[in-house]
Short mmCIF file of C-alpha atoms and ligand atoms in Angstrom, two decimals:
data_model
loop_
_atom_site.label_atom_id
_atom_site.label_comp_id
_atom_site.label_asym_id
_atom_site.label_seq_id
_atom_site.Cartn_x
_atom_site.Cartn_y
_atom_site.Cartn_z
CA MET A 1 0.00 0.00 0.00
CA ARG A 2 1.05 3.58 -0.49
CA ARG A 3 2.96 5.03 2.42
CA ARG A 4 4.27 8.46 3.20
CA PRO A 5 8.01 8.78 3.94
CA GLY A 6 7.10 10.39 7.34
CA PRO A 7 6.77 10.87 10.15
CA PHE A 8 6.76 14.54 9.32
CA THR A 9 4.58 17.53 9.93
CA LEU A 10 2.12 18.14 7.11
CA ALA A 11 2.44 21.51 5.44
CA MET A 12 -0.61 22.75 3.54
CA SER A 13 1.19 21.92 0.29
CA ALA A 14 1.64 18.34 1.47
CA LEU A 15 -2.13 17.78 1.71
CA GLU A 16 -3.01 15.58 -1.25
CA PRO A 17 -6.75 14.94 -1.15
CA ALA A 18 -6.47 12.26 -3.81
CA LEU A 19 -4.23 10.15 -1.60
CA MET A 20 -5.79 10.80 1.76
CA ILE A 21 -8.03 8.24 3.40
CA TYR A 22 -10.55 10.30 5.32
CA LEU A 23 -12.16 8.37 8.17
CA ASP A 24 -13.22 11.28 10.37
CA ASN A 25 -16.74 11.82 9.05
CA ALA A 26 -18.26 11.98 12.54
CA ALA A 27 -16.22 15.17 13.11
CA THR A 28 -17.20 16.57 9.72
CA SER A 29 -18.04 14.83 6.47
CA PHE A 30 -15.52 15.00 3.64
CA PRO A 31 -15.67 15.15 0.70
CA LYS A 32 -19.04 16.78 -0.02
CA PRO A 33 -21.27 16.06 -3.03
CA GLU A 34 -20.19 18.08 -6.10
CA ALA A 35 -23.40 20.13 -6.01
CA VAL A 36 -22.37 21.51 -2.60
CA TYR A 37 -19.09 22.90 -3.98
CA ARG A 38 -20.89 24.27 -7.03
CA MET A 39 -23.52 26.07 -4.94
CA LEU A 40 -20.89 27.65 -2.65
CA ASP A 41 -19.06 28.94 -5.69
CA HIS A 42 -22.29 30.13 -7.35
CA TYR A 43 -23.46 31.93 -4.22
CA LEU A 44 -20.15 33.65 -3.49
CA ARG A 45 -19.48 34.68 -7.10
CA GLU A 46 -22.92 35.27 -8.57
CA VAL A 47 -25.52 35.85 -5.83
CA GLY A 48 -23.42 37.55 -3.23
CA ALA A 49 -26.19 39.53 -1.51
CA ASN A 50 -27.47 39.64 2.07
CA PRO A 51 -30.83 37.79 2.13
CA GLY A 52 -33.94 39.73 3.01
CA ARG A 53 -32.05 42.95 3.67
CA SER A 54 -32.17 45.07 0.54
CA GLY A 55 -34.95 44.17 -1.88
CA HIS A 56 -32.80 44.11 -5.03
CA ARG A 57 -32.86 41.04 -7.24
CA ARG A 58 -29.78 39.44 -5.76
CA ALA A 59 -31.10 39.86 -2.21
CA VAL A 60 -34.40 38.34 -3.31
CA GLU A 61 -32.53 35.41 -4.89
CA ALA A 62 -30.54 34.96 -1.67
CA GLU A 63 -33.79 34.85 0.32
CA ARG A 64 -35.26 32.38 -2.16
CA LEU A 65 -32.29 30.03 -1.77
CA ILE A 66 -32.65 30.11 2.00
CA GLY A 67 -36.38 29.38 1.70
CA GLU A 68 -35.53 26.43 -0.56
CA ALA A 69 -33.06 25.19 2.04
CA ARG A 70 -35.73 25.36 4.76
CA ARG A 71 -38.07 23.35 2.55
CA ALA A 72 -35.40 20.75 1.69
CA LEU A 73 -34.55 20.21 5.37
CA ALA A 74 -38.19 20.23 6.52
CA SER A 75 -39.01 17.55 3.98
CA LEU A 76 -35.97 15.40 4.85
CA LEU A 77 -36.51 15.67 8.61
CA GLY A 78 -40.31 15.29 8.68
CA VAL A 79 -41.36 18.84 9.61
CA SER A 80 -44.48 20.15 7.84
CA ASP A 81 -43.90 23.88 8.40
CA PRO A 82 -40.50 24.93 6.93
CA ASP A 83 -40.59 28.11 9.06
CA ARG A 84 -40.01 25.86 12.06
CA ILE A 85 -36.53 25.06 10.72
CA ILE A 86 -34.33 27.61 12.48
CA PHE A 87 -30.90 28.23 10.98
CA GLY A 88 -27.92 28.86 13.24
CA HIS A 89 -24.23 28.04 13.15
CA ASN A 90 -24.28 24.32 14.00
CA ALA A 91 -25.83 21.80 16.42
CA THR A 92 -24.21 23.54 19.37
CA ASP A 93 -26.05 26.70 18.44
CA GLY A 94 -29.35 24.82 18.02
CA LEU A 95 -28.92 23.20 21.44
CA ASN A 96 -28.11 26.53 23.09
CA ILE A 97 -31.11 28.21 21.41
CA ALA A 98 -33.29 25.42 22.82
CA LEU A 99 -31.82 25.11 26.31
CA LYS A 100 -31.43 28.81 27.01
CA GLY A 101 -34.70 29.79 25.37
CA PHE A 102 -36.89 27.03 26.76
CA LEU A 103 -35.71 26.42 30.33
CA ARG A 104 -37.00 28.57 33.20
CA PRO A 105 -35.71 28.97 36.75
CA GLY A 106 -36.78 26.03 38.89
CA ASP A 107 -36.95 23.52 36.00
CA HIS A 108 -35.57 20.01 36.29
CA VAL A 109 -33.87 18.39 33.28
CA VAL A 110 -33.13 14.73 32.63
CA THR A 111 -30.08 13.99 30.50
CA SER A 112 -27.58 11.11 30.10
CA ASP A 113 -23.90 10.34 30.50
CA LEU A 114 -23.56 9.87 26.72
CA GLU A 115 -23.94 13.53 25.94
CA HIS A 116 -21.62 15.73 23.94
CA ASN A 117 -20.37 18.84 25.74
CA SER A 118 -22.80 20.90 23.68
CA ILE A 119 -25.56 19.58 25.97
CA THR A 120 -23.49 18.92 29.09
CA ARG A 121 -21.84 22.32 29.33
CA PRO A 122 -24.89 24.58 28.92
CA LEU A 123 -26.83 22.40 31.38
CA THR A 124 -23.99 22.40 33.90
CA GLY A 125 -23.63 26.16 33.50
CA LEU A 126 -27.33 26.74 34.22
CA GLU A 127 -27.15 24.27 37.10
CA LYS A 128 -24.13 26.04 38.66
CA LYS A 129 -26.02 29.33 38.53
CA GLY A 130 -28.71 27.62 40.60
CA TRP A 131 -31.35 28.10 37.89
CA ILE A 132 -32.12 24.46 37.15
CA THR A 133 -31.52 20.98 38.55
CA VAL A 134 -30.24 18.13 36.37
CA SER A 135 -30.42 14.32 36.62
CA ARG A 136 -27.85 12.41 34.57
CA ILE A 137 -28.84 8.84 33.87
CA ALA A 138 -26.23 6.16 33.21
CA SER A 139 -26.24 4.54 29.76
CA ARG A 140 -25.77 0.78 29.33
CA ALA A 141 -23.47 -0.48 26.58
CA GLY A 142 -23.95 2.81 24.74
CA PHE A 143 -27.75 2.93 25.06
CA ILE A 144 -30.11 5.10 27.10
CA GLU A 145 -32.89 2.95 28.55
CA PRO A 146 -36.35 4.57 28.35
CA ALA A 147 -37.18 3.00 31.75
CA GLU A 148 -34.23 4.88 33.31
CA VAL A 149 -35.57 8.13 31.86
CA ARG A 150 -39.00 7.35 33.32
CA SER A 151 -37.62 6.82 36.81
CA ALA A 152 -35.62 10.07 36.67
CA LEU A 153 -38.70 12.21 35.88
CA GLY A 154 -40.16 14.29 38.69
CA PRO A 155 -42.85 16.95 39.15
CA GLN A 156 -40.44 19.73 38.14
CA THR A 157 -39.11 17.97 35.00
CA ARG A 158 -39.78 20.16 31.97
CA LEU A 159 -37.21 18.72 29.60
CA VAL A 160 -35.46 15.49 28.64
CA ALA A 161 -32.32 16.45 26.69
CA VAL A 162 -30.55 13.52 25.03
CA THR A 163 -28.52 12.55 22.03
CA HIS A 164 -29.99 10.52 19.18
CA GLY A 165 -26.68 8.98 18.11
CA SER A 166 -23.61 8.59 20.32
CA ASN A 167 -20.56 10.12 18.67
CA VAL A 168 -18.33 7.72 20.64
CA PHE A 169 -20.09 4.34 20.25
CA GLY A 170 -22.21 5.06 17.18
CA THR A 171 -25.27 3.68 18.97
CA ILE A 172 -28.69 5.01 17.87
CA GLN A 173 -30.98 5.68 20.81
CA PRO A 174 -34.65 4.56 20.96
CA ILE A 175 -35.62 8.19 20.65
CA GLY A 176 -39.31 7.68 19.83
CA GLU A 177 -39.77 5.62 23.00
CA ILE A 178 -37.83 8.15 25.08
CA ALA A 179 -40.09 10.90 23.69
CA GLU A 180 -43.20 8.93 24.72
CA VAL A 181 -41.83 8.48 28.23
CA ALA A 182 -40.99 12.20 28.49
CA HIS A 183 -44.45 13.24 27.28
CA ALA A 184 -46.18 10.81 29.63
CA GLY A 185 -44.30 12.51 32.47
CA GLY A 186 -45.37 15.99 31.31
CA ALA A 187 -41.95 16.95 29.88
CA ARG A 188 -40.77 17.98 26.41
CA ILE A 189 -37.85 16.36 24.62
CA LEU A 190 -34.79 18.03 23.10
CA VAL A 191 -32.86 15.73 20.75
CA ASP A 192 -29.23 16.23 19.75
CA ALA A 193 -29.31 14.91 16.18
CA ALA A 194 -25.78 16.10 15.32
CA GLN A 195 -24.72 12.54 14.41
CA THR A 196 -28.01 11.32 12.96
CA ALA A 197 -29.67 14.01 10.82
CA GLY A 198 -29.19 12.79 7.25
CA VAL A 199 -28.18 9.24 8.12
CA ALA A 200 -30.70 7.74 10.56
CA PRO A 201 -34.48 7.54 10.59
CA LEU A 202 -35.60 10.94 11.81
CA ASP A 203 -39.24 11.82 11.25
CA ILE A 204 -39.60 14.65 13.71
CA GLU A 205 -43.38 15.13 13.72
CA ALA A 206 -44.23 11.44 13.49
CA MET A 207 -41.83 10.66 16.34
CA GLY A 208 -43.12 13.58 18.44
CA LEU A 209 -39.69 15.16 18.91
CA ASP A 210 -40.37 18.64 20.31
CA MET A 211 -36.98 20.23 19.57
CA VAL A 212 -34.25 18.70 17.39
CA ALA A 213 -30.82 20.28 17.02
CA PHE A 214 -29.04 19.41 13.77
CA THR A 215 -25.70 20.26 12.28
CA GLY A 216 -25.17 20.87 8.57
CA HIS A 217 -21.59 19.73 8.14
CA LYS A 218 -21.80 16.06 9.13
CA SER A 219 -24.30 13.66 7.54
CA LEU A 220 -26.32 16.42 5.89
CA LEU A 221 -23.12 16.92 3.84
CA GLY A 222 -23.19 20.73 3.93
CA PRO A 223 -20.43 23.17 4.89
CA MET A 224 -19.28 23.96 8.42
CA GLY A 225 -21.04 26.90 10.07
CA THR A 226 -24.52 25.58 9.22
CA GLY A 227 -27.10 23.85 11.37
CA GLY A 228 -29.81 24.85 13.81
CA LEU A 229 -33.00 23.70 15.43
CA ALA A 230 -36.25 22.13 14.25
CA LEU A 231 -39.34 22.77 16.38
CA LEU A 232 -42.76 21.18 16.63
CA PRO A 233 -45.76 23.55 16.53
CA GLY A 234 -46.60 24.74 20.04
CA VAL A 235 -43.00 24.57 21.28
CA ASP A 236 -41.89 28.18 21.65
CA PRO A 237 -38.50 28.95 23.19
CA GLU A 238 -37.74 32.61 23.89
CA PRO A 239 -35.13 34.19 21.60
CA TRP A 240 -31.61 33.75 22.88
CA ARG A 241 -30.04 35.90 20.17
CA GLU A 242 -31.80 39.17 19.27
CA GLY A 243 -30.94 41.70 16.57
CA GLY A 244 -31.48 42.55 12.93
CA THR A 245 -33.80 40.37 10.86
CA GLY A 246 -34.31 42.62 7.84
CA THR A 247 -38.01 42.96 8.77
CA ASP A 248 -40.09 45.19 11.08
CA SER A 249 -37.01 47.37 11.65
CA SER A 250 -38.82 50.17 13.52
CA ASN A 251 -39.76 47.74 16.29
CA PRO A 252 -37.32 47.94 19.21
CA LEU A 253 -38.20 44.34 20.12
CA HIS A 254 -37.19 41.19 18.25
CA PRO A 255 -40.02 39.80 16.04
CA ARG A 256 -42.19 36.97 17.38
CA ASN A 257 -42.88 35.26 14.05
CA TYR A 258 -40.97 32.16 12.92
CA PRO A 259 -38.28 31.69 11.79
CA ALA A 260 -37.15 35.29 12.54
CA LYS A 261 -37.99 34.89 16.25
CA LEU A 262 -35.03 32.58 16.81
CA GLU A 263 -32.72 33.90 14.09
CA GLY A 264 -30.88 37.21 14.25
CA GLY A 265 -28.08 38.79 12.23
CA THR A 266 -26.73 37.96 8.80
CA PRO A 267 -26.92 34.21 8.20
CA ASN A 268 -24.31 31.99 6.56
CA ALA A 269 -26.34 32.28 3.36
CA ALA A 270 -23.80 30.64 1.05
CA GLY A 271 -23.45 27.79 3.53
CA ILE A 272 -27.21 27.37 3.93
CA ALA A 273 -27.76 27.32 0.16
CA ALA A 274 -25.02 24.68 -0.15
CA LEU A 275 -26.47 22.72 2.78
CA ALA A 276 -29.70 22.39 0.78
CA GLU A 277 -27.68 20.63 -1.93
CA GLY A 278 -26.25 18.25 0.67
CA ALA A 279 -29.77 17.54 1.98
CA ARG A 280 -31.03 16.91 -1.56
CA TYR A 281 -28.18 14.48 -2.21
CA VAL A 282 -29.03 12.58 0.98
CA ALA A 283 -32.76 12.59 0.15
CA ARG A 284 -32.04 11.08 -3.29
CA ARG A 285 -29.78 8.36 -1.92
CA THR A 286 -32.00 8.06 1.25
CA PRO A 287 -30.61 8.32 4.80
CA GLU A 288 -31.15 4.60 5.44
CA ALA A 289 -29.16 3.60 2.33
CA VAL A 290 -26.31 5.92 3.39
CA ARG A 291 -26.41 4.48 6.92
CA ARG A 292 -26.28 0.90 5.60
CA HIS A 293 -23.26 1.79 3.43
CA GLU A 294 -21.43 3.45 6.32
CA VAL A 295 -22.31 0.71 8.83
CA SER A 296 -21.26 -2.09 6.47
CA LEU A 297 -17.79 -0.52 6.13
CA ALA A 298 -17.52 0.00 9.89
CA ALA A 299 -18.51 -3.66 10.31
CA LEU A 300 -15.79 -4.66 7.83
CA LEU A 301 -13.19 -2.81 9.90
CA ARG A 302 -14.44 -4.52 13.06
CA GLU A 303 -14.28 -7.90 11.32
CA LEU A 304 -10.74 -7.31 10.02
CA VAL A 305 -9.32 -6.43 13.45
CA ALA A 306 -11.42 -8.92 15.45
CA GLY A 307 -9.18 -11.61 16.91
CA ASP A 308 -6.09 -9.38 16.79
CA GLU A 309 -5.47 -8.95 20.49
CA ARG A 310 -3.50 -5.71 19.96
CA PHE A 311 -6.83 -3.96 19.22
CA THR A 312 -9.69 -3.56 21.69
CA LEU A 313 -13.02 -2.52 20.21
CA HIS A 314 -15.28 -0.49 22.49
CA GLY A 315 -19.08 -0.51 22.30
CA GLY A 316 -21.31 -1.03 19.31
CA GLY A 317 -21.56 -4.20 17.26
CA ASP A 318 -25.31 -4.25 16.43
CA PRO A 319 -25.53 -2.96 12.83
CA SER A 320 -29.30 -2.44 13.01
CA ARG A 321 -28.97 0.16 15.75
CA GLU A 322 -25.79 2.02 14.92
CA LEU A 323 -23.91 4.50 12.77
CA GLY A 324 -20.64 4.00 10.88
CA ILE A 325 -18.47 4.65 13.93
CA VAL A 326 -15.86 2.33 15.47
CA SER A 327 -14.04 3.25 18.69
CA PHE A 328 -10.95 1.28 19.66
CA THR A 329 -7.73 1.35 21.65
CA VAL A 330 -4.37 -0.19 20.65
CA ARG A 331 -1.86 -1.97 22.86
CA GLY A 332 1.31 0.06 23.33
CA TYR A 333 -0.13 3.36 22.07
CA SER A 334 -2.17 6.20 23.47
CA PRO A 335 -5.04 7.11 21.11
CA ASN A 336 -3.23 10.37 20.28
CA GLU A 337 0.00 8.60 19.34
CA PHE A 338 -1.80 6.03 17.21
CA ALA A 339 -3.88 8.60 15.32
CA ALA A 340 -0.78 10.76 14.76
CA ALA A 341 1.05 7.76 13.28
CA LEU A 342 -1.85 7.05 10.92
CA ASP A 343 -1.87 10.68 9.84
CA GLU A 344 1.84 11.29 9.50
CA ALA A 345 2.98 8.00 8.01
CA TYR A 346 -0.10 7.05 5.94
CA ASP A 347 -2.19 10.21 5.49
CA ILE A 348 -5.16 8.50 7.12
CA ALA A 349 -7.40 10.88 9.08
CA VAL A 350 -9.14 9.56 12.22
CA ARG A 351 -9.95 11.21 15.54
CA PRO A 352 -8.33 10.33 18.90
CA GLY A 353 -9.34 11.34 22.43
CA LEU A 354 -12.59 12.01 24.26
CA HIS A 355 -14.55 13.35 21.26
CA CYS A 356 -16.09 16.07 23.49
CA ALA A 357 -18.15 13.41 25.31
CA PRO A 358 -16.25 12.68 28.54
CA GLY A 359 -19.17 10.94 30.29
CA ALA A 360 -19.37 8.31 27.54
CA HIS A 361 -15.73 7.37 28.22
CA ARG A 362 -16.33 7.13 31.96
CA SER A 363 -19.17 4.72 31.16
CA LEU A 364 -17.04 2.75 28.68
CA GLY A 365 -13.90 2.60 30.85
CA THR A 366 -11.75 4.55 28.37
CA TRP A 367 -11.37 7.66 30.53
CA PRO A 368 -9.11 9.74 30.51
CA ASP A 369 -7.29 9.03 27.22
CA GLY A 370 -10.36 8.11 25.20
CA THR A 371 -10.31 6.06 22.01
CA VAL A 372 -9.27 6.16 18.39
CA ARG A 373 -12.47 6.77 16.42
CA VAL A 374 -12.87 5.71 12.80
CA SER A 375 -16.00 7.10 11.16
CA THR A 376 -17.04 6.20 7.64
CA GLY A 377 -18.94 8.42 5.21
CA PRO A 378 -21.10 8.13 2.11
CA PHE A 379 -18.04 8.13 -0.16
CA THR A 380 -15.83 5.75 1.86
CA THR A 381 -14.84 2.64 -0.09
CA GLU A 382 -14.05 -0.94 0.89
CA GLU A 383 -10.52 -0.52 -0.48
CA GLU A 384 -9.95 2.43 1.84
CA ILE A 385 -11.02 0.36 4.84
CA ARG A 386 -8.74 -2.51 3.84
CA ASP A 387 -5.81 -0.09 3.35
CA ALA A 388 -6.54 1.58 6.69
CA VAL A 389 -6.57 -1.76 8.52
CA ARG A 390 -3.24 -2.72 6.89
CA ALA A 391 -1.77 0.56 8.14
CA MET A 392 -3.26 0.01 11.59
CA ARG A 393 -1.63 -3.43 11.79
CA GLU A 394 1.77 -2.11 10.65
CA ILE A 395 1.70 0.61 13.29
CA ALA A 396 0.45 -1.78 16.00
CA ALA A 397 3.28 -4.21 15.11
CA ALA A 398 5.86 -1.44 15.65
CA ALA A 399 4.80 -0.90 19.32
CA ALA A 400 7.75 -0.98 21.68
C1 PLP B 1 -23.35 14.08 19.41
C2 PLP B 1 -22.87 15.46 19.04
N1 PLP B 1 -23.53 16.52 19.50
C3 PLP B 1 -23.18 17.78 19.18
C4 PLP B 1 -22.11 18.02 18.38
C5 PLP B 1 -21.75 19.43 18.05
O1 PLP B 1 -21.84 19.66 16.70
P1 PLP B 1 -21.31 21.05 16.10
O2 PLP B 1 -19.85 21.11 16.44
O3 PLP B 1 -21.56 20.97 14.67
O4 PLP B 1 -22.05 22.10 16.81
C6 PLP B 1 -21.35 16.95 17.88
C7 PLP B 1 -20.16 17.19 17.05
O5 PLP B 1 -19.21 16.49 17.07
C8 PLP B 1 -21.76 15.64 18.21
O6 PLP B 1 -21.09 14.58 17.77
#
């Protein structure tokens, strides 16, 4: 197999996309569908304008593209009113809009130990201020049990805030059942769909998911700096970010109509227009077909290293309930050292460490160093997985 002369530090000029094996799609998907690149170029060169701000033809076209993006996402995610797709920077932004706009002093929130810091940190911050109380339920083998959620609910519980797909184990949570449990206890549900939007079954209205944060740059195949929040009718967080909307400018207060209510300031219009192309690509191929492709390649990697006692696989292993993510550790290496060797000597991109989800590693027993995470994407090939495993074995064999 091809091998770099390394180890050496990559300079920008040394980045050769044609040679690279990119297995870090859970951090951000790469490459994107061609239509995404084309739309970014088209927007930046030919549209250019600030949507909804000026009334000239280019501004109107910019607004139209954003409206199209809302419709594409609403249709993909099962939301009937596109105005209830709120655009922000990413999933983190969507989660903050939801948590800070929905929660009130005295509320109790149920969450889990699987969560990404984009749920854990805002909740802990609100808890430390004494505004809310939080119960963190323990996951089992990467799954949140609906029964555990039920027993954590109390009279003050207004929100259950959980992830749909673990970014460490790749496990897909029984989110419909968790929503039913939350509703039966009088609470709403906030779902972190950063890892699942575009690649797992997500029918927001049919599943009764009150608030769903999504990110544009992972399985929706859009650019970074896109994402946001989808809301069911009747769920009305207060605005967390207030400012210019291009409408009702004489009003000193932020508008109350959707989507402007929860959006403020100039959006990443080029990114949003390109995100729509990513969503259309996914819709054509179907999220379930993409998931099956990604999971089959993750399963191949598992199969190829199974039985090699230098590798320990952590979590996962049920293809019907997971994403294309494999977390492992390697005898004789810290995750950081192993990932650096893959990068520097073979130009293979994976992610080492805690993946911003420290609680998941405490549950898994891989705290504090974390794991090496391989995550496949819609364009990953079997040959790439076989090459990556060969490289992994060569590096593992060189352990002192
Ligand atoms: C489960 C999960 N939640 C939230 C996020 C945050 O996504 P973003 O960085 O796009 O805001 C990530 C990103 O890695 C994630 O994996």
